[in-house]
Coordinates of C-alpha atoms and ligand atoms in Angstrom, one line a residue:
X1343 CA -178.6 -32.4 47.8
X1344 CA -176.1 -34.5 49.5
X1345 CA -173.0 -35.1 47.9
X1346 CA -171.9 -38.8 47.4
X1347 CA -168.9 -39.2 49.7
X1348 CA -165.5 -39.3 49.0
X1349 CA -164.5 -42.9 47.9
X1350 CA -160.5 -43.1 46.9
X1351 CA -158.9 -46.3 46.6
X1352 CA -155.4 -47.7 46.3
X1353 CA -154.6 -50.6 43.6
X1354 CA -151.5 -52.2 43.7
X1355 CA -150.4 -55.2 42.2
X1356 CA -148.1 -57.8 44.0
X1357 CA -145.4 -58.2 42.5
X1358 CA -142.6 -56.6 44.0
X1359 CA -141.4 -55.2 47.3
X1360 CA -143.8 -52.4 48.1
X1361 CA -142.2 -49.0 46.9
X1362 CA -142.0 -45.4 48.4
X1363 CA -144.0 -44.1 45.4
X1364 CA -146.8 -46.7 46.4
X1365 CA -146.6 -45.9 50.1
X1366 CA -147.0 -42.0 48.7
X1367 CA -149.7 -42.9 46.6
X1368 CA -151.1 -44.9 49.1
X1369 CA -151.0 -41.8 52.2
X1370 CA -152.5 -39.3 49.9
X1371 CA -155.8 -41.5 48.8
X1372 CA -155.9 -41.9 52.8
X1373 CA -155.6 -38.7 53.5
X1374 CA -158.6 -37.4 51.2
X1375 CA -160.6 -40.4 52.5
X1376 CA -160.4 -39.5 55.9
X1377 CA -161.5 -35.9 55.5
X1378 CA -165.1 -37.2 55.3
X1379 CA -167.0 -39.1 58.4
X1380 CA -167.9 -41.2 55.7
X1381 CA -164.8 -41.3 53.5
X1382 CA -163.4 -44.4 52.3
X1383 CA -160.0 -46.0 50.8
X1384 CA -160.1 -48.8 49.4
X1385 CA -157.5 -51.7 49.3
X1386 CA -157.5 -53.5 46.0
X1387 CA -155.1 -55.7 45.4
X1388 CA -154.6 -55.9 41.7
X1389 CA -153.3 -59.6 41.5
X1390 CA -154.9 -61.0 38.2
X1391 CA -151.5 -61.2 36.6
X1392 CA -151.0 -64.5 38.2
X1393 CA -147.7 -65.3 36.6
X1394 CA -146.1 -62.3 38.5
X1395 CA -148.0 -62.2 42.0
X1396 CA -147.2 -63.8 45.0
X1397 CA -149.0 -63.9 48.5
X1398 CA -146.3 -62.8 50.3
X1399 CA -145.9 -59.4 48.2
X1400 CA -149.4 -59.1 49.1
X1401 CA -149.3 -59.4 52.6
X1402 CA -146.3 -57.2 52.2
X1403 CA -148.7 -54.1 51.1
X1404 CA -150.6 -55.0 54.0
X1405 CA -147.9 -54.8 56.5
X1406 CA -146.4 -51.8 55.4
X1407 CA -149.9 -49.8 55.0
X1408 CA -150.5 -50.7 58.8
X1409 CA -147.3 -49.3 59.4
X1410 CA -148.0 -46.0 58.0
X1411 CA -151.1 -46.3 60.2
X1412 CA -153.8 -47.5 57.4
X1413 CA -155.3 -50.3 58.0
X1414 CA -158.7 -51.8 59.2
X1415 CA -158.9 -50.8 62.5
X1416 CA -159.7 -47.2 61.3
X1417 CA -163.4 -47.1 59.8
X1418 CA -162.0 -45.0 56.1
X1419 CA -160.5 -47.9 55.1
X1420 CA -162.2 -51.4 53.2
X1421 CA -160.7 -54.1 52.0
X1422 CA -158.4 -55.5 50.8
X1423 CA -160.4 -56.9 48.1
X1424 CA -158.6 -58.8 45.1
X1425 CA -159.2 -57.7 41.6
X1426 CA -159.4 -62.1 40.8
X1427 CA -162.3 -61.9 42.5
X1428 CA -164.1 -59.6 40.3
X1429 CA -163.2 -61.9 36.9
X1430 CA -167.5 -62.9 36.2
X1431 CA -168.1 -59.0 36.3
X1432 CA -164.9 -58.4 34.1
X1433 CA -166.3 -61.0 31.4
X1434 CA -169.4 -59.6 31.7
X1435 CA -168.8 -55.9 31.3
X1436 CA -166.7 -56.8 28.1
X1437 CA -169.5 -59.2 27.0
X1438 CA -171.8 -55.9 27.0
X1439 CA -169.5 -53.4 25.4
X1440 CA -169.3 -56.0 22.9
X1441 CA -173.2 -56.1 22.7
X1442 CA -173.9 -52.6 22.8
X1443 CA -171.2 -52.2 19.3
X1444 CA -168.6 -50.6 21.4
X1445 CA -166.2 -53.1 21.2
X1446 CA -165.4 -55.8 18.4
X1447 CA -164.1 -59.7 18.1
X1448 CA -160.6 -59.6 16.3
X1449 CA -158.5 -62.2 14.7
X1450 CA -155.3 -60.6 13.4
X1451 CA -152.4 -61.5 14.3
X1452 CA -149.5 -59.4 15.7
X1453 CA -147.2 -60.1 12.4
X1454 CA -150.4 -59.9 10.3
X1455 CA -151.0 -56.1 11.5
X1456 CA -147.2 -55.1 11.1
X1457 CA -147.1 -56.1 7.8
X1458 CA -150.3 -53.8 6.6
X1459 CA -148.3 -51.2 8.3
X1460 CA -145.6 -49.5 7.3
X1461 CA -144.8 -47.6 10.8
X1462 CA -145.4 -50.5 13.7
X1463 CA -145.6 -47.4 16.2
X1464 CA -149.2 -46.2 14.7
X1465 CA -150.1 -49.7 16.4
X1466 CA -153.5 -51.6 15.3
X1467 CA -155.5 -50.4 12.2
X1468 CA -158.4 -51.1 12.8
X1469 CA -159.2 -54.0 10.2
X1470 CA -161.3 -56.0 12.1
X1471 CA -163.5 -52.9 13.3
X1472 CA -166.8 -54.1 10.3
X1473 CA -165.9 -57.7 10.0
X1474 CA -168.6 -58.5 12.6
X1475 CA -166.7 -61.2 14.0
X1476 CA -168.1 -63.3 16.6
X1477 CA -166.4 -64.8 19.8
X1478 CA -164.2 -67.6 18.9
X1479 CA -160.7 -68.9 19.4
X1480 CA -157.9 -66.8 18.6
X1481 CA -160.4 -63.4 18.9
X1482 CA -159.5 -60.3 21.0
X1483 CA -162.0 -58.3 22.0
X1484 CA -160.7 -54.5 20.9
X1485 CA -162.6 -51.5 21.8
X1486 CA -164.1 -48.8 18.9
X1487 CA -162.6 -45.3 19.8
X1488 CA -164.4 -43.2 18.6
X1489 CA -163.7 -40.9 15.6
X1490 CA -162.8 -37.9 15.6
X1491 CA -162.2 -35.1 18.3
X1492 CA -160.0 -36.1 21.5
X1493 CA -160.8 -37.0 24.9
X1494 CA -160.0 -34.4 27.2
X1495 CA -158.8 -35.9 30.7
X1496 CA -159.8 -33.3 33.4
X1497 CA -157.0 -34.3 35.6
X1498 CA -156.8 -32.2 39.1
X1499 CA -153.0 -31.9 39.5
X1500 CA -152.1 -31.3 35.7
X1501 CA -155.6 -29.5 34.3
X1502 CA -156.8 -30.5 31.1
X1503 CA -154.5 -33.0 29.4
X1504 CA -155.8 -33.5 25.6
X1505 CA -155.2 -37.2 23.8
X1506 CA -156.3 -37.4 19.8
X1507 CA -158.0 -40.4 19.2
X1508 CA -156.1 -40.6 16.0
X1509 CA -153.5 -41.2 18.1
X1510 CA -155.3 -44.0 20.3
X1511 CA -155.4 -47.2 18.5
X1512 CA -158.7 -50.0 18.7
X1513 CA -157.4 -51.0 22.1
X1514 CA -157.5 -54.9 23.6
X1515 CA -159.7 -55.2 26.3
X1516 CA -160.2 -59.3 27.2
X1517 CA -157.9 -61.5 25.5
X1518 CA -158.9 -64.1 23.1
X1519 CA -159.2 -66.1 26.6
X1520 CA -161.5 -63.7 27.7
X1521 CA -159.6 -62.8 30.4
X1522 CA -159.6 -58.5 30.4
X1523 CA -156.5 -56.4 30.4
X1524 CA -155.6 -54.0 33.0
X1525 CA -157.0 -51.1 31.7
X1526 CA -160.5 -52.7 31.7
X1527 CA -160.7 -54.8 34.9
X1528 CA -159.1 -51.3 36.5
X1529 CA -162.6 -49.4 35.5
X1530 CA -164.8 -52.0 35.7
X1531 CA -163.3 -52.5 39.7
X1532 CA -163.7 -48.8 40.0
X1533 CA -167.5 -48.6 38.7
X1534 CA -168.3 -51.6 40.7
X1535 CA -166.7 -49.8 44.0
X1536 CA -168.2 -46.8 43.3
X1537 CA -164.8 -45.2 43.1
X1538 CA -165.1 -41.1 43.1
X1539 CA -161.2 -40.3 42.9
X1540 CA -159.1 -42.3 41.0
X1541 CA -155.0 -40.7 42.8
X1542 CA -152.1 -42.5 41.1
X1543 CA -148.8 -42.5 39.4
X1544 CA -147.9 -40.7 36.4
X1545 CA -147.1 -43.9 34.4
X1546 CA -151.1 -44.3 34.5
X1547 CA -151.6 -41.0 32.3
X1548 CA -151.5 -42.4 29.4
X1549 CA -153.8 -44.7 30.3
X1550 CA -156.7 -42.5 31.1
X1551 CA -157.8 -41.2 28.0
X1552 CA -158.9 -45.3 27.3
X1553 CA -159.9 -45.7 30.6
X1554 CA -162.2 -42.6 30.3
X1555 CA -163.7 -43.7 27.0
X1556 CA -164.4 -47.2 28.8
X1557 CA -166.5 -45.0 31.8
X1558 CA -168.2 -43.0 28.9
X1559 CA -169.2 -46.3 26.9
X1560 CA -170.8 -47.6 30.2
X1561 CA -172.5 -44.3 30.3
X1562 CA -171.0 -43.5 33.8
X1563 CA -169.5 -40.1 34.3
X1564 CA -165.7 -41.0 34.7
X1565 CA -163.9 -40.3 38.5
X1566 CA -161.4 -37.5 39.6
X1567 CA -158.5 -38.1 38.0
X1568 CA -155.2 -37.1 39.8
X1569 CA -151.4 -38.2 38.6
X1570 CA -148.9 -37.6 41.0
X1571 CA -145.6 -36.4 39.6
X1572 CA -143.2 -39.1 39.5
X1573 CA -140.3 -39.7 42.5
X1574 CA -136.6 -38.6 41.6
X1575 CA -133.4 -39.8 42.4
X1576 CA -130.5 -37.0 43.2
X1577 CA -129.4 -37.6 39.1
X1578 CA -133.0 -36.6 38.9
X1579 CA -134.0 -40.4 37.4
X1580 CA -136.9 -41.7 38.0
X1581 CA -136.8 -43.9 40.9
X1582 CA -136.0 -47.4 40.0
X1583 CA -135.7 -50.8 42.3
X1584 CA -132.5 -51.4 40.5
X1585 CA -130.5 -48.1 40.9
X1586 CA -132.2 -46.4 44.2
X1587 CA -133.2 -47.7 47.8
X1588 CA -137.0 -48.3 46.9
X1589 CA -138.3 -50.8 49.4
X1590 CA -140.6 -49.0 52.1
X1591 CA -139.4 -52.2 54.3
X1592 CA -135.9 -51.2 54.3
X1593 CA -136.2 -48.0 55.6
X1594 CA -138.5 -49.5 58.0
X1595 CA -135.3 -52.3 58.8
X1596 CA -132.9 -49.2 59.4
X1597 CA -134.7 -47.4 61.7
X1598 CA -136.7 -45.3 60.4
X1599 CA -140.0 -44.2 62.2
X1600 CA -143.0 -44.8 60.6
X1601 CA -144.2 -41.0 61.6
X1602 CA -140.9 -39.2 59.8
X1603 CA -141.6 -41.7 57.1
X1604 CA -145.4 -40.3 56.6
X1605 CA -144.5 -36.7 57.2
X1606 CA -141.7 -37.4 54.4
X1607 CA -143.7 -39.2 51.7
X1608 CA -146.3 -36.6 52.4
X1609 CA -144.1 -33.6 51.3
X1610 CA -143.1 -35.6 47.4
X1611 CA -145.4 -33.4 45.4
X1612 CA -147.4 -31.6 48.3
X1613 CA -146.6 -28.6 50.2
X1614 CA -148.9 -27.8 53.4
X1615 CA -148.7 -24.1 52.2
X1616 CA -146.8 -22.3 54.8
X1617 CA -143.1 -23.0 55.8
X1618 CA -143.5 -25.8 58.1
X1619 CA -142.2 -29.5 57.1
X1620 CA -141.7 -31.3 59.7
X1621 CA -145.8 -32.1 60.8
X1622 CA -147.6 -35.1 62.3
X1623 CA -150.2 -36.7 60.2
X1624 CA -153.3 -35.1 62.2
X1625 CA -152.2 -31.8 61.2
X1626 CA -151.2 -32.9 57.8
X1627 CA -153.9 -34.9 57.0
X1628 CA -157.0 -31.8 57.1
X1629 CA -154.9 -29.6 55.3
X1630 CA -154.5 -31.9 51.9
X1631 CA -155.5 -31.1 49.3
X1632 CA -155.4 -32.9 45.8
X1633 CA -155.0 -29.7 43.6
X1634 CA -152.6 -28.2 45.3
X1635 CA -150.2 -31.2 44.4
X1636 CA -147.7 -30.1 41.9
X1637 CA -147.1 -31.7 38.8
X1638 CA -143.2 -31.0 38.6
X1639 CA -141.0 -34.3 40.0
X1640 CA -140.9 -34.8 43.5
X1641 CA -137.0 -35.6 44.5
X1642 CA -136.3 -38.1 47.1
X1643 CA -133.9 -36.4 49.0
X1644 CA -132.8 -39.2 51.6
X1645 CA -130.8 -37.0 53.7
X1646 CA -133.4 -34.8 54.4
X1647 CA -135.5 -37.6 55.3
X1648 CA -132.3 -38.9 57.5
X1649 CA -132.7 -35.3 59.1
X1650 CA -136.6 -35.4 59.1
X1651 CA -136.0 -38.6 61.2
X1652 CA -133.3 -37.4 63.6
X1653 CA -136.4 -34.7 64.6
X1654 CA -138.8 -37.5 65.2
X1655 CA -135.9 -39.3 67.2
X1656 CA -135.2 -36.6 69.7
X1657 CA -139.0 -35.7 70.3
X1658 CA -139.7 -39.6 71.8
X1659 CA -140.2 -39.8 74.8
X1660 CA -137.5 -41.4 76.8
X1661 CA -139.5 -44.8 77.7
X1662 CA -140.7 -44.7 74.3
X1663 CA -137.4 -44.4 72.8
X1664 CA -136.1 -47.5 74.5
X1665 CA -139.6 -49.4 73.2
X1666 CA -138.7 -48.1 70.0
X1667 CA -135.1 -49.3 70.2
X1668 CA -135.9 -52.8 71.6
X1669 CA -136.2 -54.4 67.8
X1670 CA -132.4 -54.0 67.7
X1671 CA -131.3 -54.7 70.5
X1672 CA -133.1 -58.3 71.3
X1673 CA -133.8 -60.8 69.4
X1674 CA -132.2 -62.1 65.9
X1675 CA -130.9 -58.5 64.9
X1676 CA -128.9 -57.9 67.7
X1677 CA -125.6 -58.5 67.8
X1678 CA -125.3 -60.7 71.2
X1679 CA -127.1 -63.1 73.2
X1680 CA -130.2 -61.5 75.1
X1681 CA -128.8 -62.9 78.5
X1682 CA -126.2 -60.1 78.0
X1683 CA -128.4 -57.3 76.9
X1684 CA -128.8 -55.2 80.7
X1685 CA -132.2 -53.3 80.2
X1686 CA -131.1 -50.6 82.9
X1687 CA -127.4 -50.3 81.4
X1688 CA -129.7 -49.4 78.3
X1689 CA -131.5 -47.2 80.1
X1690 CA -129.2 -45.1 81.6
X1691 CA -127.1 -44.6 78.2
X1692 CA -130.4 -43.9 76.2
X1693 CA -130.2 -40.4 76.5
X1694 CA -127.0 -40.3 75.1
X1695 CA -127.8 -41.7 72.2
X1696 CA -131.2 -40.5 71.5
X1697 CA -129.6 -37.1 70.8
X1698 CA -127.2 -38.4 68.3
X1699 CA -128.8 -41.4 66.3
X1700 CA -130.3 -40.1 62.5
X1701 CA -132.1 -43.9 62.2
X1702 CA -132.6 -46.4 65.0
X1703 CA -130.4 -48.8 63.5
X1704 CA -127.7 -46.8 64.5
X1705 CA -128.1 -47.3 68.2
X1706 CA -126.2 -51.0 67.5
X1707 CA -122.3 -49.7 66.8
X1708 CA -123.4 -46.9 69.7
X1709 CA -123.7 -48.9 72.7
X1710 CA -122.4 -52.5 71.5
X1711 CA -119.3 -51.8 73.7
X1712 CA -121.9 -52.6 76.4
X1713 CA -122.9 -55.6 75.8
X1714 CA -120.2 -57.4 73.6
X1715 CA -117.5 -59.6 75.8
X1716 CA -114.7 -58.0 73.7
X1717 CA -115.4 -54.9 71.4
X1718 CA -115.9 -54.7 67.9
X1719 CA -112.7 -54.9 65.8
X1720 CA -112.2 -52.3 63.6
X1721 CA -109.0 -51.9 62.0
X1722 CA -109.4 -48.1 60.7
X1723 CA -110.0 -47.0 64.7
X1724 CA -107.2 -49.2 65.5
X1725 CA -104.7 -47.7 63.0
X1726 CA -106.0 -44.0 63.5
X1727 CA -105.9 -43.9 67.5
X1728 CA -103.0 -46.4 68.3
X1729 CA -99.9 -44.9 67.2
X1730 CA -97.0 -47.1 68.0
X1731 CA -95.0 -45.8 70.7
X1732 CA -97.5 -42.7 72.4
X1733 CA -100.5 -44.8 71.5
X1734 CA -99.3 -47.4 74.4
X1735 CA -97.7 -45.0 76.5
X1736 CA -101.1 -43.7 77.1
X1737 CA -102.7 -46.8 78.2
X1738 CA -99.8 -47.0 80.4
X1739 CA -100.6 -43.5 82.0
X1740 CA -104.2 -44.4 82.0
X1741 CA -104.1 -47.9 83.2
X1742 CA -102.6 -46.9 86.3
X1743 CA -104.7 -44.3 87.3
X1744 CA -107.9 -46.0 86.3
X1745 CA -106.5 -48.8 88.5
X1746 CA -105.9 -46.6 91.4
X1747 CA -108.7 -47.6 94.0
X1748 CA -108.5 -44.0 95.1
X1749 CA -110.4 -42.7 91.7
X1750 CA -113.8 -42.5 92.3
X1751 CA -115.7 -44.6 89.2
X1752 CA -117.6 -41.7 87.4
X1753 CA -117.6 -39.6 84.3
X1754 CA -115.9 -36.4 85.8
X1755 CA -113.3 -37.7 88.2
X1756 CA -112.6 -40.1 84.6
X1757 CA -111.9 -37.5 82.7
X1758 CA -109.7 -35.9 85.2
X1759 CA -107.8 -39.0 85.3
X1760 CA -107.4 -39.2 81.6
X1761 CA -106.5 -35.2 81.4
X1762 CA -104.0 -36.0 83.5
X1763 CA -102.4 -38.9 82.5
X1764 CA -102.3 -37.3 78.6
X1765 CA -100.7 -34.0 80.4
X1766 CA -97.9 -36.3 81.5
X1767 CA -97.1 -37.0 77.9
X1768 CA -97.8 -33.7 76.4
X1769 CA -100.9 -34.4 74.7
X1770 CA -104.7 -32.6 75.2
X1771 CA -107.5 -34.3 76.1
X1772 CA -108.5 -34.9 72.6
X1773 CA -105.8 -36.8 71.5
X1774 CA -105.4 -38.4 75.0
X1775 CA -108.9 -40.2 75.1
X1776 CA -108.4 -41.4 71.7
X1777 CA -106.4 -44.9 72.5
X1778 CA -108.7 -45.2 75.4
X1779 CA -111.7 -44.9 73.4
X1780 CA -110.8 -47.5 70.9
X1781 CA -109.3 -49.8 73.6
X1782 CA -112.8 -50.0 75.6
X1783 CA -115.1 -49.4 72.7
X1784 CA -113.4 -50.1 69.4
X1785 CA -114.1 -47.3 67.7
X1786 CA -112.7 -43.5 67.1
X1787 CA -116.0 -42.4 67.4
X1788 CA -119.3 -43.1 69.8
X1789 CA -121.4 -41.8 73.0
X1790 CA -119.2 -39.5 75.4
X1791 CA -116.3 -41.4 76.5
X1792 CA -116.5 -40.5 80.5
X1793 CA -119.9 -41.6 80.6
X1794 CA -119.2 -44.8 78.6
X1795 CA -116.6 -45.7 81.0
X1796 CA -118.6 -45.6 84.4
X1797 CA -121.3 -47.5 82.9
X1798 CA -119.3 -50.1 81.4
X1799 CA -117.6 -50.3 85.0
X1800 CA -113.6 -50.3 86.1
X1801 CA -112.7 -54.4 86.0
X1802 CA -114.5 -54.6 82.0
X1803 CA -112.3 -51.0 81.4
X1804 CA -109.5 -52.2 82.6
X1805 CA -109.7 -55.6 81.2
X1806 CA -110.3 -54.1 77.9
X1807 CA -107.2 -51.6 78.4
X1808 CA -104.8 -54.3 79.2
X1809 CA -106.3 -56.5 76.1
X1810 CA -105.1 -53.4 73.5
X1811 CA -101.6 -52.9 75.7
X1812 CA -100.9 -56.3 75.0
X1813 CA -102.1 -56.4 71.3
X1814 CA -100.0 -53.1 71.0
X1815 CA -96.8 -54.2 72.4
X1816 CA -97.1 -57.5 70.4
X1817 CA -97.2 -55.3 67.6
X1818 CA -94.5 -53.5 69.0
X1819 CA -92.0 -56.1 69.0
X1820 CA -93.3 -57.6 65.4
X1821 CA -92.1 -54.4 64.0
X1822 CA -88.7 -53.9 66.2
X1823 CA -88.4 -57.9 64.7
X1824 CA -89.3 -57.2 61.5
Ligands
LIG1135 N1 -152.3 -52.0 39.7 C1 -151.9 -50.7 39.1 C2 -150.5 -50.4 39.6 O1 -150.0 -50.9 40.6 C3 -152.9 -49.7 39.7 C4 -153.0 -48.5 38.9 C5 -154.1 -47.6 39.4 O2 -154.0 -47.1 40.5 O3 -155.1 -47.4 38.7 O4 -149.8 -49.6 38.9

């Protein structure tokens, strides 16, 4: 016998910025699906609660599962298809529960239920359950759980999970409109997609148990079930869009690669079983395995990913590291006009930076000095570096040797230059390059200052020199005034 292939799929619903935990969700269905030639994830866009969705959220998933690498180009995946589109077969598998005396028409109103009950929390009582209602305006359609005995949820991550049904009201399943509530059109999507594992969030537990009896009163043997521990915060809170940095996209905006991103999600609940972490998705992907997720919280621990990501950094190639760079440096994020964006001055300083950026983002304050008329102002640098009096005595040293056509323009005979001149005023290199560095980068900290210097050329250094004398000595003279 053959066994029916592997058919995962991920649901979200649009109606928010696509989160980590989704993105998580969504790489561990993919990985299961492509273990199988004919393994399949499927996209479902879960969109029938119209009031909340919007498109762009939805072509939001879309655009961040291609940038984890899932999308239709590779044959385990189908879809998207859109839950709306499945409304006839919602109607009409709650028509034939109804039929079949598994579920019942309702009429009572929410304040008409609290009042027969003394504790709200035991939810709906079940009055309706032999009234034999028909259809009609102002009916729910409620499911009969059965009485007696639990349902036992045979769920691969966290074993046999037990739910009394006294404990499980009469559910709603389609409104008095008809239209069906989540945990209905869920199932019936799954049945009707042949759906074999069922990997999600551990929000969705507590919907199983009804979700289970739904598969059994269609007479269908339910899926795998699988709830991934929830994501943590360091205060060990659950994630939250309000509190925490959720948005896949704005790790994507800062740099982050989409591979270190992957290898990162992959490791919230999931170990690959020896002591490597840091693993590209074809070596990842084989050695998945749903039961050997753990069922304890997964912390997001964003400086390891920041370190995870430094890794990926440093292993690019170095063409492919400026490729990968080019969103920030062109275009509307970057800081300056293209016209003075020199491809070859980025070039040659790539190196430098690829060994020290954590996120891509971070290339910007690195080599804007390059491509900037003036540099960036920032006061803190300016304060620490340029101490009134040996801060511009410096300069002066350096100035003049820098302006010496006799030194040779490169890193080593620079940092001769500046040795020197900070030896005629007592002070070690360290302390020496400081005031330089600010005055031709504007910052106290940034790529090697030798090398920064050459590329950046002597008329722009010595421009920029003579610009932080002059803003020095004005300040100078303020405070002999003052
Ligand atoms: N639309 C549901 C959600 O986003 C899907 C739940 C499921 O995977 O079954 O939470």
């Amino acid at each position: 016998m053959t066994e029916t292939p592997i058919r995962t799929r991920f649901a979200p619903s649009p109606t928010g910025m696509f989160h980590v935990g989704g993105a998580r969700s969504a790489l561990f269905n993919w990985a299961l699906a492509q273990q199988q030639a004919e393994g399949r994830m499927v996209l479902r866009i879960e969109d029938t609660d119209a009031a909340r969705n919007r498109p762009e959220w939805t072509e939001g998933i879309i655009r961040a599962l291609a940038w984890l690498g899932i999308g239709a180009d590779d044959p385990h995946f189908e879809g998207p298809h859109f839950q709306s589109e499945q409304a006839d077969q919602h109607r009409e598998t709650a028509r034939s529960l109804y039929e079949s005396g598994r579920a019942y028409y309702c009429d009572c109103t929410r304040e008409q239920v609290q009042e027969r009950r003394d504790n709200p929390n035991l939810g709906y009582d079940g009055f309706c359950r032999d009234r034999g209602l028909e259809a009609g305006p102002g009916r729910a359609l409620r499911f009969r759980v059965p009485e007696g005995g639990p349902t036992v949820v045979d769920d691969r991550i966290r074993g046999r999970v037990e739910f009394e049904h006294a404990a499980i009201e009469d559910f709603v399943i389609a409104r008095a409109d008809g239209s069906p509530l989540f945990v209905l059109a869920n199932v019936v999507d799954d049945v009707e997609m042949g759906i074999t594992h069922v990997i999600r969030g551990e929000e969705h537990l507590s919907n199983t148990p009804k979700q289970q009896l739904l598969w059994e009163a269609l007479e269908l043997a339910p899926p795998v079930w699988a709830h991934l521990p929830v994501i943590v915060n360091e205060q060990r809170k659950k994630l939250s869009k309000r509190r925490d940095k959720v948005a896949l996209e704005s790790y994507q905006e800062e740099g982050y690669l989409a591979e270190a991103m992957v290898n990162y999600l992959m490791l919230l609940g999931w170990a690959p079983g020896d002591d490597r972490e840091i693993m590209p998705w074809s070596q990842m992907q084989p050695l998945f395995r749903v039961a050997d997720v753990n069922s304890s919280s997964a912390f997001f621990d964003e400086k390891k990913l920041r370190a995870f990501n430094g890794e990926y950094i440093r292993a690019l190639g170095a063409d492919e590291f400026v490729e990968r760079c080019r969103p920030w440096l062109t275009g509307e994020a970057a800081p300056w006009d293209d016209a003075a964006f020199d491809e070859d001055v980025f070039r040659a300083v790539a190196p430098l930076a690829q060994s020290r950026v954590a996120v891509l983002g971070e290339i910007v304050p690195n080599v804007d000095f390059l491509f900037l008329d003036t540099p960036v102002e920032d006061d803190r640098s300016w304060n620490k570096a340029m101490k009134p009096g040996v801060g511009r005595e410096m300069l002066e040293a350096a100035q003049a040797r820098f302006a010496d056509p006799g030194l040779a323009w490169a890193a080593e005979p620079l940092k001769a230059a500046t040795e020197e001149a900070g030896a005629s005023l007592g002070l070690k290199l360290g302390k020496a390059q400081a005031p330089v560095r600010v005055a031709v980068t504007g910052r106290t900290v940034g790529l090697p200052l030798f090398e920064s210097l050459e590329l950046l050329g002597r008329e722009r250094v010595l421009a920029r020199v003579g610009a932080a004398l002059e803003r020095l000595r004005a300040q100078e003279k303020e405070t002999a005034q003052g």
